[in-house]
Short mmCIF file of C-alpha atoms and ligand atoms in Angstrom, two decimals:
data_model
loop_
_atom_site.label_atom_id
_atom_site.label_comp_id
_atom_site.label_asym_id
_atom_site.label_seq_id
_atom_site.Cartn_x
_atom_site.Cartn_y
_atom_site.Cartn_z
CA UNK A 1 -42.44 28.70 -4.09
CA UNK A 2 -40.17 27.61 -6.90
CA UNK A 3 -37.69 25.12 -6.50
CA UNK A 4 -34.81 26.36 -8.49
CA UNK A 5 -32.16 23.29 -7.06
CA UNK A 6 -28.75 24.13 -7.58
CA UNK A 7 -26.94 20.97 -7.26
CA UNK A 8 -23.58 22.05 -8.42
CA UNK A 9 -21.73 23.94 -5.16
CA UNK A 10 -18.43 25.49 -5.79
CA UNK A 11 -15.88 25.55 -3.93
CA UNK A 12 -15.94 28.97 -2.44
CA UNK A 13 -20.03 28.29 -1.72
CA UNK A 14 -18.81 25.17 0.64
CA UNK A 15 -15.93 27.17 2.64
CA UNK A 16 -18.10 30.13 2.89
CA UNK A 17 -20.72 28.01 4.32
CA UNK A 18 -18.13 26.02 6.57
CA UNK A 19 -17.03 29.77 8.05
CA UNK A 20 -19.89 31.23 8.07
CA UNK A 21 -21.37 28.58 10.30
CA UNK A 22 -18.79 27.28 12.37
CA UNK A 23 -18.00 23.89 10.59
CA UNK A 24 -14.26 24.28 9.84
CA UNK A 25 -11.77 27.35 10.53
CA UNK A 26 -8.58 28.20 8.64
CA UNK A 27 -6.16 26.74 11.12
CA UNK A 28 -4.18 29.86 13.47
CA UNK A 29 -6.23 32.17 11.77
CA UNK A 30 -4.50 35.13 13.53
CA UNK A 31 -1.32 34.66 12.83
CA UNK A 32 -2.18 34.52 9.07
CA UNK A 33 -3.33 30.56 9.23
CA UNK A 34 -0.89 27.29 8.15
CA UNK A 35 -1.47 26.22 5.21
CA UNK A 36 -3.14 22.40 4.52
CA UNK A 37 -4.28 22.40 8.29
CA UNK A 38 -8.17 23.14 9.21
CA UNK A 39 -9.80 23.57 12.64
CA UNK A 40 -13.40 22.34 13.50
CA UNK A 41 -15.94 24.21 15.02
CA UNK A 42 -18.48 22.45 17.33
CA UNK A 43 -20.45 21.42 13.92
CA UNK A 44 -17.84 20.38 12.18
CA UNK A 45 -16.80 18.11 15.15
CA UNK A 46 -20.04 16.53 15.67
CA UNK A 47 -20.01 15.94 11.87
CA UNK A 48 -16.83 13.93 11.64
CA UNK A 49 -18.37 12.19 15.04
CA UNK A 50 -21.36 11.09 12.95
CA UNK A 51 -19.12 9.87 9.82
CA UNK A 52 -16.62 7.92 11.96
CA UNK A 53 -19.78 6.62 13.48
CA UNK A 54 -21.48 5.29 10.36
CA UNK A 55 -17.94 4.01 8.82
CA UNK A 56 -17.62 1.82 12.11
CA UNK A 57 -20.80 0.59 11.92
CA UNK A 58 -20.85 -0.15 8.07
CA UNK A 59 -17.70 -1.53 8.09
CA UNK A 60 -18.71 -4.24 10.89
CA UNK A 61 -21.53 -5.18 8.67
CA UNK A 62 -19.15 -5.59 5.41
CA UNK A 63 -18.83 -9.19 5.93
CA UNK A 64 -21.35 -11.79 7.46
CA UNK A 65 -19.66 -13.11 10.72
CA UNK A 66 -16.48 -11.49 10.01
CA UNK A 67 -14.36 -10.03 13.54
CA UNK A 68 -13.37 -6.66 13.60
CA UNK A 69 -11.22 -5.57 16.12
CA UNK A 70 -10.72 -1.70 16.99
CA UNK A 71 -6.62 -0.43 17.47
CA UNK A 72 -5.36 3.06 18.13
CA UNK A 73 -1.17 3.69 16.93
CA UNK A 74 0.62 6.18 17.90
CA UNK A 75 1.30 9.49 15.48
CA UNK A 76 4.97 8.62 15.98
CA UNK A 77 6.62 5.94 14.44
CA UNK A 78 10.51 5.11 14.49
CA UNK A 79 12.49 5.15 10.81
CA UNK A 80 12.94 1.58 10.73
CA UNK A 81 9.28 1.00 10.18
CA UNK A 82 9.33 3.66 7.65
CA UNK A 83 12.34 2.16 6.34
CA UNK A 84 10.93 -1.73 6.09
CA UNK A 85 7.14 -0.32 4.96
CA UNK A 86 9.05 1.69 1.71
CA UNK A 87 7.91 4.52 2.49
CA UNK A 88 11.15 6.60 2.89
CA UNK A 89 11.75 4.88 -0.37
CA UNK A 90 8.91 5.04 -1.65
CA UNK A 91 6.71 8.01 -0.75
CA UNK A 92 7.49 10.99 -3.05
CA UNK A 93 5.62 13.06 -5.50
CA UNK A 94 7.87 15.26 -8.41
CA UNK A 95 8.38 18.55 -7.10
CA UNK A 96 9.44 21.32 -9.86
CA UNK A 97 9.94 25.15 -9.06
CA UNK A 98 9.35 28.20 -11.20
CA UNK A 99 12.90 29.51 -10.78
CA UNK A 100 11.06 32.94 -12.02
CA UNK A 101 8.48 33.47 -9.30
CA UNK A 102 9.71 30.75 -7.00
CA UNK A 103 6.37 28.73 -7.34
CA UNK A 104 6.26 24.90 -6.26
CA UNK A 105 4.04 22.41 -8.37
CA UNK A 106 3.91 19.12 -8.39
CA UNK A 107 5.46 18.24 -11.77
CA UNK A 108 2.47 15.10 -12.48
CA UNK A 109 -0.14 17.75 -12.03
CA UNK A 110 1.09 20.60 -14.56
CA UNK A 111 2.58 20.38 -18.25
CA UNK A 112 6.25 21.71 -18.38
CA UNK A 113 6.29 22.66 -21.68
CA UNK A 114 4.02 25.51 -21.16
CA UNK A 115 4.71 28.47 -19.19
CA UNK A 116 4.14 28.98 -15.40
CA UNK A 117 0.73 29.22 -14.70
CA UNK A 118 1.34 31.84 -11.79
CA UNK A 119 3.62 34.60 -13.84
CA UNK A 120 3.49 33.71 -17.32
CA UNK A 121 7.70 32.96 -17.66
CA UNK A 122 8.51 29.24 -18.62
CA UNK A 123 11.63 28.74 -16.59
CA UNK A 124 11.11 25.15 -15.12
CA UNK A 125 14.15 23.44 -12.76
CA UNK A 126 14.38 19.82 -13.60
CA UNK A 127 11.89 17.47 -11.36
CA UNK A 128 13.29 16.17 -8.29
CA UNK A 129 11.76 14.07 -6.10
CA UNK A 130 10.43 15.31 -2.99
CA UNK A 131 9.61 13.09 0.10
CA UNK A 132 5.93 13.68 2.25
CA UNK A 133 6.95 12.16 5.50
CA UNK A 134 7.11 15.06 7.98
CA UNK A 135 10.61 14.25 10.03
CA UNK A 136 11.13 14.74 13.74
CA UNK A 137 13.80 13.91 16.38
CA UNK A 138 12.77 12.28 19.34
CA UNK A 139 13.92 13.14 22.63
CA UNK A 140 17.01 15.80 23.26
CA UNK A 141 19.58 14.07 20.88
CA UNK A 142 19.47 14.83 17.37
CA UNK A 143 22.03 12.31 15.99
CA UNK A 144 20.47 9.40 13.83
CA UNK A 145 19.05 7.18 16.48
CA UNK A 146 16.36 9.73 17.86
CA UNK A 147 14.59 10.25 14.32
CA UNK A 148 10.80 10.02 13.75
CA UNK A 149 8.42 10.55 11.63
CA UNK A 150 4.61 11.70 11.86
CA UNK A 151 3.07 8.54 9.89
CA UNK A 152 1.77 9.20 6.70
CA UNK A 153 -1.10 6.75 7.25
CA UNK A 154 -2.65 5.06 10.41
CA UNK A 155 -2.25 1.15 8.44
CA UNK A 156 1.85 0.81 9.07
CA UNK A 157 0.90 0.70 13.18
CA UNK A 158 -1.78 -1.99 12.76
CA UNK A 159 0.92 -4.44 10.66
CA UNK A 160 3.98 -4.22 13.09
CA UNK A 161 0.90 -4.63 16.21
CA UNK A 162 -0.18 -7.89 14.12
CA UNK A 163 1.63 -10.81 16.22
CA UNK A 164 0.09 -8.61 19.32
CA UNK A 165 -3.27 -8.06 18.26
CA UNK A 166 -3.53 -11.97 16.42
CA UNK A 167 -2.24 -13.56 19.90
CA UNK A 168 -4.25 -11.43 22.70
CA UNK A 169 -7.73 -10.38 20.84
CA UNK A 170 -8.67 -13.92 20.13
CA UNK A 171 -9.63 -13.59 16.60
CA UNK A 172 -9.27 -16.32 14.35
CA UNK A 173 -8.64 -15.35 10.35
CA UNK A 174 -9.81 -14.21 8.31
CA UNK A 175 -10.39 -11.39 10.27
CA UNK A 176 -9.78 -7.03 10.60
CA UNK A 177 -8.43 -4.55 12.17
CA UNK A 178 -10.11 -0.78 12.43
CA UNK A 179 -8.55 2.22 12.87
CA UNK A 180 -9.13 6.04 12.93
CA UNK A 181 -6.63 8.11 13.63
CA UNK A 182 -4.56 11.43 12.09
CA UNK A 183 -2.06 10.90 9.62
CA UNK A 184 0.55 14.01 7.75
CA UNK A 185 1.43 14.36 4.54
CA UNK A 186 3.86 17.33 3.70
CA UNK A 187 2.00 17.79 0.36
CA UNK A 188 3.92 19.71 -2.07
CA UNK A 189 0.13 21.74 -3.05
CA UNK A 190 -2.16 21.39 -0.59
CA UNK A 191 -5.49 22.59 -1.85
CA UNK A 192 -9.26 22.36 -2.49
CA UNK A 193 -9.67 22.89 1.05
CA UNK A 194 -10.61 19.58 2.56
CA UNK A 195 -9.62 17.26 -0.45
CA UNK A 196 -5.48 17.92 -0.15
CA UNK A 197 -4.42 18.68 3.40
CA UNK A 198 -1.32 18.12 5.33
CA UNK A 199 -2.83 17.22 8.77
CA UNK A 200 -6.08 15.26 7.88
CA UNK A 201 -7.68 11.79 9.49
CA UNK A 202 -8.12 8.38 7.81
CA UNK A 203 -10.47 5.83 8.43
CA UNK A 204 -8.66 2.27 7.85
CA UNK A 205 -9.39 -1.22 7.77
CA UNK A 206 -7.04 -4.28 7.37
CA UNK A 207 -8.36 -7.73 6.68
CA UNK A 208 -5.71 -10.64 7.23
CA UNK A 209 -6.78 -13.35 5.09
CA UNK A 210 -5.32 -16.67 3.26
CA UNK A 211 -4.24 -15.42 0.02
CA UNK A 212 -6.55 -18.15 -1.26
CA UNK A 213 -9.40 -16.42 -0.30
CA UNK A 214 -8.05 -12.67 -1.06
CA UNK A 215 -9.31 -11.52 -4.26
CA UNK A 216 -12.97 -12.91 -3.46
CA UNK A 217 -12.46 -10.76 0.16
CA UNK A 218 -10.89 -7.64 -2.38
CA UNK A 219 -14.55 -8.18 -4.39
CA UNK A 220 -16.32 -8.03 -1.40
CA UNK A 221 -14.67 -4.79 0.26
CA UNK A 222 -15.07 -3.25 -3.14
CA UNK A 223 -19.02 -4.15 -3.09
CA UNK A 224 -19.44 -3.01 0.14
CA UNK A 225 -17.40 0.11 0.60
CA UNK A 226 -19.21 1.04 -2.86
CA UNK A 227 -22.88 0.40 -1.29
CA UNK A 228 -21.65 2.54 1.93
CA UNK A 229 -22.11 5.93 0.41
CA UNK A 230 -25.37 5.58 -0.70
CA UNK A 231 -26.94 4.43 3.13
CA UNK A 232 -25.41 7.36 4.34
CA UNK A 233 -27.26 9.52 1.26
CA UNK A 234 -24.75 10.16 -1.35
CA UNK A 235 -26.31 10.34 -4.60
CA UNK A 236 -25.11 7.23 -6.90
CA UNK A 237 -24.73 9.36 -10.01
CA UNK A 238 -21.98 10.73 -8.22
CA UNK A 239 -19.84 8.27 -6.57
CA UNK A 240 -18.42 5.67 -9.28
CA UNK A 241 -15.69 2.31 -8.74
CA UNK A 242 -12.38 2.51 -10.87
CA UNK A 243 -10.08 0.03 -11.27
CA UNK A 244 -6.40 1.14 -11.25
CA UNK A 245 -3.95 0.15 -14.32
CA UNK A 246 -1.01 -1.81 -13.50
CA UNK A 247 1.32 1.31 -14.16
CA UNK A 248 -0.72 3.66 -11.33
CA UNK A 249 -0.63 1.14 -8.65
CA UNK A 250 1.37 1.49 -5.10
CA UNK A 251 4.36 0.14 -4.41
CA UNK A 252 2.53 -2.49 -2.00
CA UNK A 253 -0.45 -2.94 -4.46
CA UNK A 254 -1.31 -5.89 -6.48
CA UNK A 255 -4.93 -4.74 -7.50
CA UNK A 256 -6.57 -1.17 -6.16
CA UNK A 257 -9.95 0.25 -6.87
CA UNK A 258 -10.99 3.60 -5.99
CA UNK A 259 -14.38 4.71 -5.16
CA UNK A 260 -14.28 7.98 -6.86
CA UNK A 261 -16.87 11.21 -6.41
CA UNK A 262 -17.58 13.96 -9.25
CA UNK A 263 -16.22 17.23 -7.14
CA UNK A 264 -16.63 20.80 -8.77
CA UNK A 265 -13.16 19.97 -9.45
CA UNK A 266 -13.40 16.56 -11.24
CA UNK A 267 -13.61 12.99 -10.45
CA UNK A 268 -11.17 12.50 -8.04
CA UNK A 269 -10.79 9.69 -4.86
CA UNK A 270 -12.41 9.47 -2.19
CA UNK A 271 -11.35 5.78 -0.79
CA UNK A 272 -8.75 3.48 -1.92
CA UNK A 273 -9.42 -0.20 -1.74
CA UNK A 274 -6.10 -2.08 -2.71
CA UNK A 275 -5.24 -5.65 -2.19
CA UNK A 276 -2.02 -5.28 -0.24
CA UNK A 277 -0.70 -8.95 -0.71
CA UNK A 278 1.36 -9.91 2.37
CA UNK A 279 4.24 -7.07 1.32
CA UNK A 280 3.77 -5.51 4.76
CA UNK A 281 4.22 -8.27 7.26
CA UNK A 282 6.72 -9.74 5.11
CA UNK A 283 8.62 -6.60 5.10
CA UNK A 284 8.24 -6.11 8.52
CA UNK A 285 9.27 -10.05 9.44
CA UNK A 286 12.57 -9.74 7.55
CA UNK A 287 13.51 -6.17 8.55
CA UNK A 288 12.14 -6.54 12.29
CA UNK A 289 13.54 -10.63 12.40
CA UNK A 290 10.13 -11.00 14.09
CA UNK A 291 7.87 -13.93 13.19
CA UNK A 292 4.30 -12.30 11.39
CA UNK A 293 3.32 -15.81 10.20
CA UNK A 294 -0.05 -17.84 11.79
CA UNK A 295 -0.64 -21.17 11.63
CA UNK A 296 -2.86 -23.45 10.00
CA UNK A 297 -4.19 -25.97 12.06
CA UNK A 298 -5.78 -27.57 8.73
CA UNK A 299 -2.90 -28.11 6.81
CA UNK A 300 -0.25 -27.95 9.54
CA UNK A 301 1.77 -25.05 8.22
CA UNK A 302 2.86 -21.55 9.30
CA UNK A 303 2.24 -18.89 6.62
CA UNK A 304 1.91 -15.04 6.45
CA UNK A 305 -1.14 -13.44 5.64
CA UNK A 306 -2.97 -11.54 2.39
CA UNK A 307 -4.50 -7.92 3.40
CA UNK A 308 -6.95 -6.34 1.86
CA UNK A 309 -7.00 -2.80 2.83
CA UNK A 310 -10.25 0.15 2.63
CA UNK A 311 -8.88 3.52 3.33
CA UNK A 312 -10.70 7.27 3.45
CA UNK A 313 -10.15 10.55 4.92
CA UNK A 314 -12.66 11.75 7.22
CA UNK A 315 -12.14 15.14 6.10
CA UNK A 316 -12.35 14.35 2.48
CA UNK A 317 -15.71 12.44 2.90
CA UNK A 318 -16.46 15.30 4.87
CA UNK A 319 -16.13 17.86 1.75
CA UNK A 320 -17.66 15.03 -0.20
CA UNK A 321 -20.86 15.68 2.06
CA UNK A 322 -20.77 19.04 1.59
CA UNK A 323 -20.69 19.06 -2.35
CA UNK A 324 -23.48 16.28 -2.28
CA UNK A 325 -26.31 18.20 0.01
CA UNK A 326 -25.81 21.00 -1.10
CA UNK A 327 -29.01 22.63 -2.34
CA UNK A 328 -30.37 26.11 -3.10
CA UNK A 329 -33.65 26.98 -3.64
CA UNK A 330 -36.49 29.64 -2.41
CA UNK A 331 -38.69 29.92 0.23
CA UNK A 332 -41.05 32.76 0.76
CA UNK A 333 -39.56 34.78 -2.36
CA UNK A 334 -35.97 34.15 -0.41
CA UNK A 335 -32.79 32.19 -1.55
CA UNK A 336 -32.36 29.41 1.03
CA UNK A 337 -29.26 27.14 1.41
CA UNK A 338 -30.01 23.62 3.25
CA UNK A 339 -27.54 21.04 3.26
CA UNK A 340 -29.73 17.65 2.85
CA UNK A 341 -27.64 15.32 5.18
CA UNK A 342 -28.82 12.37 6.03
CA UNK A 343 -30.41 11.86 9.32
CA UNK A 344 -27.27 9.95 10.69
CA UNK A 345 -25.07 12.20 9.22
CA UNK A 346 -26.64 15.65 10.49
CA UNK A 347 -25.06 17.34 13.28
CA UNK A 348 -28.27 18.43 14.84
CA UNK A 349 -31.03 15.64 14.55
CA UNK A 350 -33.87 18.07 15.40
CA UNK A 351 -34.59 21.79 16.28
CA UNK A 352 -36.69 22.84 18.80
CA UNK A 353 -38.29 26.14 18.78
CA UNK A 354 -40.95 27.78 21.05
CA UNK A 355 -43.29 30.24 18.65
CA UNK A 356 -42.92 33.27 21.19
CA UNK A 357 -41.30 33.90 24.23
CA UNK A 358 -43.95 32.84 26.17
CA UNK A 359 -43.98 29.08 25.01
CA UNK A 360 -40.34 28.69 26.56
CA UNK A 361 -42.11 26.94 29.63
CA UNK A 362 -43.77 24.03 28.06
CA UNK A 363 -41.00 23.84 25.13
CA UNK A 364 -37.83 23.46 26.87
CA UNK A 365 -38.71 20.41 29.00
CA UNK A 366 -39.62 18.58 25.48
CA UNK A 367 -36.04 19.79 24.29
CA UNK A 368 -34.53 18.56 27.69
CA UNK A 369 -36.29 15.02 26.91
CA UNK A 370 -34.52 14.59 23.90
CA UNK A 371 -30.69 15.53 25.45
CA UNK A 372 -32.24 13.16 27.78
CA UNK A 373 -32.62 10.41 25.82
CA UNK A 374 -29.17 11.24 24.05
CA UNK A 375 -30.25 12.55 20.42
CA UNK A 376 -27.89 15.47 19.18
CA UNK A 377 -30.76 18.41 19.48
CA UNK A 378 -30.84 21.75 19.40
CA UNK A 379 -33.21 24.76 20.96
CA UNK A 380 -33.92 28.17 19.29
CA UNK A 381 -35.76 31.01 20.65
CA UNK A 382 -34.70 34.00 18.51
CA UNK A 383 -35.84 35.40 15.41
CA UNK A 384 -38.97 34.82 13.23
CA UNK A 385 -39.50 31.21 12.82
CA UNK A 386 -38.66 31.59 9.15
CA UNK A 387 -35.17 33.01 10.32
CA UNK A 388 -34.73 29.75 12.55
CA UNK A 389 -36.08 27.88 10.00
CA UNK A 390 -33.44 29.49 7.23
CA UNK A 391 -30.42 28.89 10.17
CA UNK A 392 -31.48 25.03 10.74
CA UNK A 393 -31.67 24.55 6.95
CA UNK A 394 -27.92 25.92 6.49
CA UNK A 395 -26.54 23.24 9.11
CA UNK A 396 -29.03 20.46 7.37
CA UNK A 397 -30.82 19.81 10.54
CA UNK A 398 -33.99 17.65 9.03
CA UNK A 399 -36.86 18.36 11.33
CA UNK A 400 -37.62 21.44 13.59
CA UNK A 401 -40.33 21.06 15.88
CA UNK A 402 -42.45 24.01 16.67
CA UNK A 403 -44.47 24.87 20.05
CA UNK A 404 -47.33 27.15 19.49
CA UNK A 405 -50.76 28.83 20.44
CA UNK A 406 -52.78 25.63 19.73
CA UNK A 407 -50.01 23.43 21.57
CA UNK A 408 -51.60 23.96 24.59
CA UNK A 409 -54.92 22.93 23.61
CA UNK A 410 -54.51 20.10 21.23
CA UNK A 411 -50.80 18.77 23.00
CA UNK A 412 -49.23 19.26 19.32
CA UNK A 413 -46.47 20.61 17.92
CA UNK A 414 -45.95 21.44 13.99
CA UNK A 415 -43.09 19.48 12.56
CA UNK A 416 -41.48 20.80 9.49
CA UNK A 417 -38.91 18.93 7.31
CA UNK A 418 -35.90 20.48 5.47
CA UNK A 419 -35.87 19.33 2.45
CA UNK A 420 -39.92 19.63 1.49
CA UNK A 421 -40.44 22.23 3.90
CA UNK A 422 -43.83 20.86 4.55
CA UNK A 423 -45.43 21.01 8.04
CA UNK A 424 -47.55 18.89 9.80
CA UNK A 425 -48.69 18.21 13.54
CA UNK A 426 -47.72 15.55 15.49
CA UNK A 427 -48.62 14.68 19.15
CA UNK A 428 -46.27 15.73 21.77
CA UNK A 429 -45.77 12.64 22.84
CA UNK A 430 -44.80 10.74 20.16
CA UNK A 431 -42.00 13.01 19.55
CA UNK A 432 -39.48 10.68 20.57
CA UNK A 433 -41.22 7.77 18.09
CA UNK A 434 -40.75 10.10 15.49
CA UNK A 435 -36.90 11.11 16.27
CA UNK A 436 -36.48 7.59 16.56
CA UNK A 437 -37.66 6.53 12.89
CA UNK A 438 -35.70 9.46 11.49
CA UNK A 439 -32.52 7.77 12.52
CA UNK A 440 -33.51 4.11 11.41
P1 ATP B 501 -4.44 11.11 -3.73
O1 ATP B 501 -4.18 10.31 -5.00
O2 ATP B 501 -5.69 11.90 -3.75
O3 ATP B 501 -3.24 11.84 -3.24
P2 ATP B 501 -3.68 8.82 -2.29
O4 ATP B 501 -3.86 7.75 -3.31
O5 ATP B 501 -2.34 9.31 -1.98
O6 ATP B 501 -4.68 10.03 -2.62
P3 ATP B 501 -4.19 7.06 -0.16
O7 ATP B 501 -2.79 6.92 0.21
O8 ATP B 501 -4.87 5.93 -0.87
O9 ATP B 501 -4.39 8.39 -0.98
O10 ATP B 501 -5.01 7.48 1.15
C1 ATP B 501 -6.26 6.92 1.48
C2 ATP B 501 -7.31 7.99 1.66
O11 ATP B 501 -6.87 8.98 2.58
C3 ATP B 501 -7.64 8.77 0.40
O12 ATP B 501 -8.59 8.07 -0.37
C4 ATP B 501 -8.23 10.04 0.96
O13 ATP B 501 -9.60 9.87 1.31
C5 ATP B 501 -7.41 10.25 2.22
N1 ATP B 501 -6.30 11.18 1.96
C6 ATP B 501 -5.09 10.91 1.43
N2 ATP B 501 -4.33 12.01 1.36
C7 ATP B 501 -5.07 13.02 1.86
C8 ATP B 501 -4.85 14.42 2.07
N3 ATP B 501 -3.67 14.97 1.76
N4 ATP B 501 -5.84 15.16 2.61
C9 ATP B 501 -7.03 14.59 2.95
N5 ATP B 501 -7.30 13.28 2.78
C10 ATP B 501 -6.35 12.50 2.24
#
């Protein structure tokens, strides 16, 4: 067997794999799809299950007794917070057309002295801005008062719900607020499948702080958002942190750092970390007339808090997992694809597979254990074991378990793992020993 690793997916390899194995679907597929907008399959949805998972959980460990509380915001949010947040001000990326071939770009991403990339005929119309929000009207009227928008990112929710959460949760600051939840951009290109898409799912934290304390809490976040994509197995020669210039940061931004990943397609972001300041509540005190301050029992004075803010996509750490297990090598003189997830991370946590037919009997109730004791498993009866080996690899499943002849004399079972693909036996019944070290 030669290990020939190929490290370096393309794109097409990952959304071939994704289709091909019911992780992610064009979205209304047959009626010609919507562009920036994915279904999941039943892998892809335990997937993002597992990464919102591990994001919770690493995010409540960030800092030592630090309180996190959990909020869910509506998709719906009225223009005034819009309006007070900047973002109808704010949130627009340079749109230019090909008045030849009617193409859109985005004008930062392509150089308009040269000729259109699509047809060859440099006949640019001048940049114009272009908002993302997607608009709405809500309820029958569509005069002024009724208008909505689908939010462009879950954080906006969490700052008007501050006075609300701060009064009824009793936290005391510092402290944060967690949420997961979809957010819409109307992107002018969306593209590179999961990276740019106009329906996606962010994973967000705000921590209210004294401004004091808020670039040491900024280091902090940046340390430990950093250290998160290695526990869930992402190489470190591919993730790196970069610090933003002055001239690239937000409109709300007084210092952002991104951690970044090396995609086929370049370094690009993956999470933002940016210290926030206290723009939002103060925006949203003076346009609401609504006191955001807290006060200090210490030093007897009402003030409005710092936020430090970590923010990534689901889907684009998703993609991110994708380009980073992705391995190809051979087994018995065959190409084989396995996605090395981590443990956590894997949809399926083990395979079960009877040798024959006949082993069904004794197999199954081992398989029904495991639902039992609530590990994601699966059970596979058809095809050569090599076959069911080959399918478990694709889907990065890291152990399958196999019942054969000498089960029923020695009460073993052969375990393989994915990414050696060496076997050994293990006792039946310290199956569940072993599924449970996989996962520590
Ligand atoms: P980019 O520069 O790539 O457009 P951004 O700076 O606009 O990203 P943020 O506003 O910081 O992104 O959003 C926080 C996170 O949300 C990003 O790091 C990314 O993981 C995710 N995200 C943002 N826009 C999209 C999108 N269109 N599709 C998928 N994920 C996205």
């Amino acid at each position: 067997m030669s290990i020939n690793q190929n490290t370096s997916p393309t794109l097409e390899d990952i959304v071939s794999l994704c289709k091909r194995r019911g992780f992610v679907y064009p979205s209304a597929e047959i009626y010609g799809g919507l562009n920036g907008v994915y279904d999941f399959g039943h892998l892809g949805t335990l997937l993002k299950k597992n990464i919102r998972a591990a994001w919770l959980q690493s995010i409540q460990q960030a800092i030592p007794h630090g309180q996190i509380v959990q909020f869910e915001g509506p998709i719906l949010g009225p223009q005034a917070v819009w309006e007070a947040s900047g973002h109808l001000k704010n949130f627009h990326d340079p749109m230019v057309d090909c008045l030849n071939c009617k193409h859109r770009y985005r004008a930062d991403e392509i150089d308009l002295n040269k000729p259109c990339p699509h047809c060859g005929i440099k006949n640019w119309t001048a940049p114009r801005q272009f908002n993302m929000m997607f608009k709405t009207h809500v309820g029958a009227m569509e005069d002024g008062s009724s208008v909505a928008y689908l939010r462009p990112e879950t954080a906006q929710s969490i700052f008007i719900n501050f006075k609300n959460i701060y009064t009824t949760s009793r936290v005391k600051m510092p402290f944060g607020v967690s949420q997961i939840g979809k957010a819409f951009r109307n992107e002018i290109t969306p593209k590179q499948f999961l990276f740019r898409m106009r329906e996606f799912e962010q994973m967000e934290i705000e921590w209210f702080c004294k401004k004091e304390d808020a670039l040491a809490f900024y280091d902090t976040w940046c340390a430990s958002r950093f250290a998160f994509y290695q526990s869930i197995g992402i190489r470190s020669s591919h993730t790196r942190l970069r610090t933003h210039e002055k001239d690239e940061l937000a409109h709300y931004s007084t210092a952002t750092s991104d951690v970044e990943y090396q995609f086929a397609f370049g370094w690009k972001e993956l999470e933002g970390i940016a210290y926030r300041g206290d723009f939002d509540l103060k925006q949203h005190s003076e346009h609401s007339g609504k006191d955001l301050s807290v006060f200090d029992e210490e030093t007897k004075t009402a003030y409005i808090p710092h936020v430090v803010e970590c923010s990534v996509g689901v889907d684009r750490l998703f993609l991110t997992l994708f380009f980073d297990s992705y391995y190809e090598d051979e087994a018995e003189g065959e190409k084989r694809i396995a996605l090395r997830f981590h443990p956590r991370i894997a949809p399926y946590k083990a395979a079960f597979f009877p040798l024959t037919k006949k082993q069904e009997l004794q197999m199954k109730p081992i398989y029904e254990r495991m639902v039992q004791a609530g590990y994601s498993v699966v059970y596979d009866e058809s095809g050569s074991i090599g076959k069911r080996y080959r399918r478990q690899d694709e889907i990065g499943t890291p152990v399958c378990f196999t019942y054969d002849f000498e089960s029923d004399m020695d009460m073993m079972v052969t375990v393989r793992d994915r990414d050696s693909m060496k076997q050994e036996r293990i006792a039946i019944d310290r199956i569940e020993e072993f599924m449970k070290n996989l996962l520590k």
